[in-house]
Amino acid sequence: MIRTSANRPRLSVFRSAKYIYGQIIDDKTGKTLAAANDLKLKTRKPKLKKAERAYEVGKLLAEKAVKEKIKEVVFDRGRFKYHGRVKALAEGAREGGLKF
């Protein structure tokens, strides 16, 4: 069970075979505050590997969160191990200014 608060929304990660998705969710209201995925990154930066695209998604998500004045989140990796693309997304989000 992930515990969130009003000032710390949840950063949820979903990883498929091809893509990675991240969204920041306010569990109190049930609304998505910011979201990013690598569907468009694949066409903009086709030479990047999956982990590199995940890192860029994390940075993009952090930029959107900072615009929404979100600085701290609770990281929810779901059923995925903290390894590879999930770890790269988390590192990109930290690089972009989010604190876990």
mmCIF file with all atom_site columns, C-alpha atoms in Angstrom:
data_model
loop_
_atom_site.group_PDB
_atom_site.id
_atom_site.type_symbol
_atom_site.label_atom_id
_atom_site.label_alt_id
_atom_site.label_comp_id
_atom_site.label_asym_id
_atom_site.label_entity_id
_atom_site.label_seq_id
_atom_site.pdbx_PDB_ins_code
_atom_site.Cartn_x
_atom_site.Cartn_y
_atom_site.Cartn_z
_atom_site.occupancy
_atom_site.B_iso_or_equiv
_atom_site.pdbx_formal_charge
_atom_site.auth_seq_id
_atom_site.auth_comp_id
_atom_site.auth_asym_id
_atom_site.auth_atom_id
_atom_site.pdbx_PDB_model_num
ATOM 1   C CA . MET A 1 1   ? 0.000  0.000  0.000   1.00 0.00 ? 1   MET A CA 1
ATOM 2   C CA . ILE A 1 2   ? 1.412  3.345  -1.070  1.00 0.00 ? 2   ILE A CA 1
ATOM 3   C CA . ARG A 1 3   ? 0.558  6.199  1.275   1.00 0.00 ? 3   ARG A CA 1
ATOM 4   C CA . THR A 1 4   ? 0.190  9.659  -0.200  1.00 0.00 ? 4   THR A CA 1
ATOM 5   C CA . SER A 1 5   ? -0.770 12.989 1.273   1.00 0.00 ? 5   SER A CA 1
ATOM 6   C CA . ALA A 1 6   ? -2.155 16.254 -0.022  1.00 0.00 ? 6   ALA A CA 1
ATOM 7   C CA . ASN A 1 7   ? 1.316  17.678 -0.595  1.00 0.00 ? 7   ASN A CA 1
ATOM 8   C CA . ARG A 1 8   ? 2.871  14.414 -1.916  1.00 0.00 ? 8   ARG A CA 1
ATOM 9   C CA . PRO A 1 9   ? 0.987  12.922 -4.864  1.00 0.00 ? 9   PRO A CA 1
ATOM 10  C CA . ARG A 1 10  ? 1.881  9.533  -6.360  1.00 0.00 ? 10  ARG A CA 1
ATOM 11  C CA . LEU A 1 11  ? 4.157  9.064  -9.379  1.00 0.00 ? 11  LEU A CA 1
ATOM 12  C CA . SER A 1 12  ? 2.826  5.889  -10.992 1.00 0.00 ? 12  SER A CA 1
ATOM 13  C CA . VAL A 1 13  ? 4.881  3.983  -13.582 1.00 0.00 ? 13  VAL A CA 1
ATOM 14  C CA . PHE A 1 14  ? 3.632  1.524  -16.189 1.00 0.00 ? 14  PHE A CA 1
ATOM 15  C CA . ARG A 1 15  ? 6.017  -0.337 -18.468 1.00 0.00 ? 15  ARG A CA 1
ATOM 16  C CA . SER A 1 16  ? 4.946  -2.285 -21.543 1.00 0.00 ? 16  SER A CA 1
ATOM 17  C CA . ALA A 1 17  ? 7.158  -4.261 -23.916 1.00 0.00 ? 17  ALA A CA 1
ATOM 18  C CA . LYS A 1 18  ? 7.711  -1.191 -26.116 1.00 0.00 ? 18  LYS A CA 1
ATOM 19  C CA . TYR A 1 19  ? 6.795  1.913  -24.129 1.00 0.00 ? 19  TYR A CA 1
ATOM 20  C CA . ILE A 1 20  ? 6.898  3.443  -20.664 1.00 0.00 ? 20  ILE A CA 1
ATOM 21  C CA . TYR A 1 21  ? 4.299  5.709  -19.096 1.00 0.00 ? 21  TYR A CA 1
ATOM 22  C CA . GLY A 1 22  ? 4.471  7.901  -16.019 1.00 0.00 ? 22  GLY A CA 1
ATOM 23  C CA . GLN A 1 23  ? 1.756  9.924  -14.361 1.00 0.00 ? 23  GLN A CA 1
ATOM 24  C CA . ILE A 1 24  ? 1.443  11.953 -11.198 1.00 0.00 ? 24  ILE A CA 1
ATOM 25  C CA . ILE A 1 25  ? -1.865 11.239 -9.482  1.00 0.00 ? 25  ILE A CA 1
ATOM 26  C CA . ASP A 1 26  ? -3.622 12.989 -6.612  1.00 0.00 ? 26  ASP A CA 1
ATOM 27  C CA . ASP A 1 27  ? -5.277 10.067 -4.831  1.00 0.00 ? 27  ASP A CA 1
ATOM 28  C CA . LYS A 1 28  ? -7.489 12.324 -2.713  1.00 0.00 ? 28  LYS A CA 1
ATOM 29  C CA . THR A 1 29  ? -9.343 13.678 -5.760  1.00 0.00 ? 29  THR A CA 1
ATOM 30  C CA . GLY A 1 30  ? -8.539 10.844 -8.184  1.00 0.00 ? 30  GLY A CA 1
ATOM 31  C CA . LYS A 1 31  ? -7.161 13.226 -10.804 1.00 0.00 ? 31  LYS A CA 1
ATOM 32  C CA . THR A 1 32  ? -4.038 13.002 -12.921 1.00 0.00 ? 32  THR A CA 1
ATOM 33  C CA . LEU A 1 33  ? -1.932 16.119 -12.365 1.00 0.00 ? 33  LEU A CA 1
ATOM 34  C CA . ALA A 1 34  ? 0.760  15.422 -14.984 1.00 0.00 ? 34  ALA A CA 1
ATOM 35  C CA . ALA A 1 35  ? 1.526  12.618 -17.425 1.00 0.00 ? 35  ALA A CA 1
ATOM 36  C CA . ALA A 1 36  ? 4.229  11.684 -19.919 1.00 0.00 ? 36  ALA A CA 1
ATOM 37  C CA . ASN A 1 37  ? 5.134  8.721  -22.111 1.00 0.00 ? 37  ASN A CA 1
ATOM 38  C CA . ASP A 1 38  ? 7.643  7.845  -24.798 1.00 0.00 ? 38  ASP A CA 1
ATOM 39  C CA . LEU A 1 39  ? 5.208  7.401  -27.689 1.00 0.00 ? 39  LEU A CA 1
ATOM 40  C CA . LYS A 1 40  ? 6.110  10.806 -29.159 1.00 0.00 ? 40  LYS A CA 1
ATOM 41  C CA . LEU A 1 41  ? 9.750  10.596 -28.093 1.00 0.00 ? 41  LEU A CA 1
ATOM 42  C CA . LYS A 1 42  ? 10.189 7.578  -30.357 1.00 0.00 ? 42  LYS A CA 1
ATOM 43  C CA . THR A 1 43  ? 9.350  9.693  -33.406 1.00 0.00 ? 43  THR A CA 1
ATOM 44  C CA . ARG A 1 44  ? 11.278 12.761 -32.223 1.00 0.00 ? 44  ARG A CA 1
ATOM 45  C CA . LYS A 1 45  ? 14.384 10.879 -31.096 1.00 0.00 ? 45  LYS A CA 1
ATOM 46  C CA . PRO A 1 46  ? 14.343 7.526  -32.926 1.00 0.00 ? 46  PRO A CA 1
ATOM 47  C CA . LYS A 1 47  ? 17.956 6.576  -32.128 1.00 0.00 ? 47  LYS A CA 1
ATOM 48  C CA . LEU A 1 48  ? 17.443 6.423  -28.350 1.00 0.00 ? 48  LEU A CA 1
ATOM 49  C CA . LYS A 1 49  ? 17.315 3.056  -26.613 1.00 0.00 ? 49  LYS A CA 1
ATOM 50  C CA . LYS A 1 50  ? 14.425 2.143  -24.311 1.00 0.00 ? 50  LYS A CA 1
ATOM 51  C CA . ALA A 1 51  ? 16.246 3.085  -21.096 1.00 0.00 ? 51  ALA A CA 1
ATOM 52  C CA . GLU A 1 52  ? 17.367 6.402  -22.590 1.00 0.00 ? 52  GLU A CA 1
ATOM 53  C CA . ARG A 1 53  ? 13.785 7.168  -23.646 1.00 0.00 ? 53  ARG A CA 1
ATOM 54  C CA . ALA A 1 54  ? 12.585 6.298  -20.129 1.00 0.00 ? 54  ALA A CA 1
ATOM 55  C CA . TYR A 1 55  ? 15.113 8.770  -18.699 1.00 0.00 ? 55  TYR A CA 1
ATOM 56  C CA . GLU A 1 56  ? 13.795 11.481 -21.040 1.00 0.00 ? 56  GLU A CA 1
ATOM 57  C CA . VAL A 1 57  ? 10.203 10.656 -20.027 1.00 0.00 ? 57  VAL A CA 1
ATOM 58  C CA . GLY A 1 58  ? 11.191 11.127 -16.378 1.00 0.00 ? 58  GLY A CA 1
ATOM 59  C CA . LYS A 1 59  ? 12.711 14.524 -17.135 1.00 0.00 ? 59  LYS A CA 1
ATOM 60  C CA . LEU A 1 60  ? 9.642  15.558 -19.145 1.00 0.00 ? 60  LEU A CA 1
ATOM 61  C CA . LEU A 1 61  ? 7.317  14.441 -16.357 1.00 0.00 ? 61  LEU A CA 1
ATOM 62  C CA . ALA A 1 62  ? 9.366  16.389 -13.803 1.00 0.00 ? 62  ALA A CA 1
ATOM 63  C CA . GLU A 1 63  ? 9.169  19.529 -15.957 1.00 0.00 ? 63  GLU A CA 1
ATOM 64  C CA . LYS A 1 64  ? 5.383  19.226 -16.130 1.00 0.00 ? 64  LYS A CA 1
ATOM 65  C CA . ALA A 1 65  ? 5.205  18.623 -12.370 1.00 0.00 ? 65  ALA A CA 1
ATOM 66  C CA . VAL A 1 66  ? 7.333  21.673 -11.579 1.00 0.00 ? 66  VAL A CA 1
ATOM 67  C CA . LYS A 1 67  ? 4.995  23.788 -13.734 1.00 0.00 ? 67  LYS A CA 1
ATOM 68  C CA . GLU A 1 68  ? 2.120  22.478 -11.590 1.00 0.00 ? 68  GLU A CA 1
ATOM 69  C CA . LYS A 1 69  ? 4.140  23.409 -8.461  1.00 0.00 ? 69  LYS A CA 1
ATOM 70  C CA . ILE A 1 70  ? 4.701  19.783 -7.430  1.00 0.00 ? 70  ILE A CA 1
ATOM 71  C CA . LYS A 1 71  ? 8.112  19.205 -5.859  1.00 0.00 ? 71  LYS A CA 1
ATOM 72  C CA . GLU A 1 72  ? 7.724  15.984 -3.867  1.00 0.00 ? 72  GLU A CA 1
ATOM 73  C CA . VAL A 1 73  ? 6.081  12.721 -4.894  1.00 0.00 ? 73  VAL A CA 1
ATOM 74  C CA . VAL A 1 74  ? 5.734  9.150  -3.681  1.00 0.00 ? 74  VAL A CA 1
ATOM 75  C CA . PHE A 1 75  ? 7.224  6.748  -6.248  1.00 0.00 ? 75  PHE A CA 1
ATOM 76  C CA . ASP A 1 76  ? 4.872  3.880  -7.173  1.00 0.00 ? 76  ASP A CA 1
ATOM 77  C CA . ARG A 1 77  ? 6.652  1.338  -9.366  1.00 0.00 ? 77  ARG A CA 1
ATOM 78  C CA . GLY A 1 78  ? 3.721  -1.073 -9.223  1.00 0.00 ? 78  GLY A CA 1
ATOM 79  C CA . ARG A 1 79  ? 4.679  -4.665 -9.926  1.00 0.00 ? 79  ARG A CA 1
ATOM 80  C CA . PHE A 1 80  ? 7.867  -3.702 -11.745 1.00 0.00 ? 80  PHE A CA 1
ATOM 81  C CA . LYS A 1 81  ? 11.338 -4.110 -10.258 1.00 0.00 ? 81  LYS A CA 1
ATOM 82  C CA . TYR A 1 82  ? 13.348 -0.952 -9.636  1.00 0.00 ? 82  TYR A CA 1
ATOM 83  C CA . HIS A 1 83  ? 15.704 -1.783 -12.471 1.00 0.00 ? 83  HIS A CA 1
ATOM 84  C CA . GLY A 1 84  ? 16.311 -0.822 -16.088 1.00 0.00 ? 84  GLY A CA 1
ATOM 85  C CA . ARG A 1 85  ? 13.664 1.465  -17.578 1.00 0.00 ? 85  ARG A CA 1
ATOM 86  C CA . VAL A 1 86  ? 11.805 2.010  -14.291 1.00 0.00 ? 86  VAL A CA 1
ATOM 87  C CA . LYS A 1 87  ? 15.051 3.090  -12.624 1.00 0.00 ? 87  LYS A CA 1
ATOM 88  C CA . ALA A 1 88  ? 15.907 5.323  -15.614 1.00 0.00 ? 88  ALA A CA 1
ATOM 89  C CA . LEU A 1 89  ? 12.519 7.071  -15.398 1.00 0.00 ? 89  LEU A CA 1
ATOM 90  C CA . ALA A 1 90  ? 13.051 7.668  -11.667 1.00 0.00 ? 90  ALA A CA 1
ATOM 91  C CA . GLU A 1 91  ? 16.547 9.061  -12.241 1.00 0.00 ? 91  GLU A CA 1
ATOM 92  C CA . GLY A 1 92  ? 15.237 11.360 -14.984 1.00 0.00 ? 92  GLY A CA 1
ATOM 93  C CA . ALA A 1 93  ? 12.492 12.620 -12.686 1.00 0.00 ? 93  ALA A CA 1
ATOM 94  C CA . ARG A 1 94  ? 15.033 13.320 -9.938  1.00 0.00 ? 94  ARG A CA 1
ATOM 95  C CA . GLU A 1 95  ? 17.275 15.096 -12.442 1.00 0.00 ? 95  GLU A CA 1
ATOM 96  C CA . GLY A 1 96  ? 14.282 17.204 -13.482 1.00 0.00 ? 96  GLY A CA 1
ATOM 97  C CA . GLY A 1 97  ? 13.715 18.392 -9.919  1.00 0.00 ? 97  GLY A CA 1
ATOM 98  C CA . LEU A 1 98  ? 11.324 15.939 -8.247  1.00 0.00 ? 98  LEU A CA 1
ATOM 99  C CA . LYS A 1 99  ? 12.066 14.559 -4.793  1.00 0.00 ? 99  LYS A CA 1
ATOM 100 C CA . PHE A 1 100 ? 10.985 11.075 -3.727  1.00 0.00 ? 100 PHE A CA 1
#
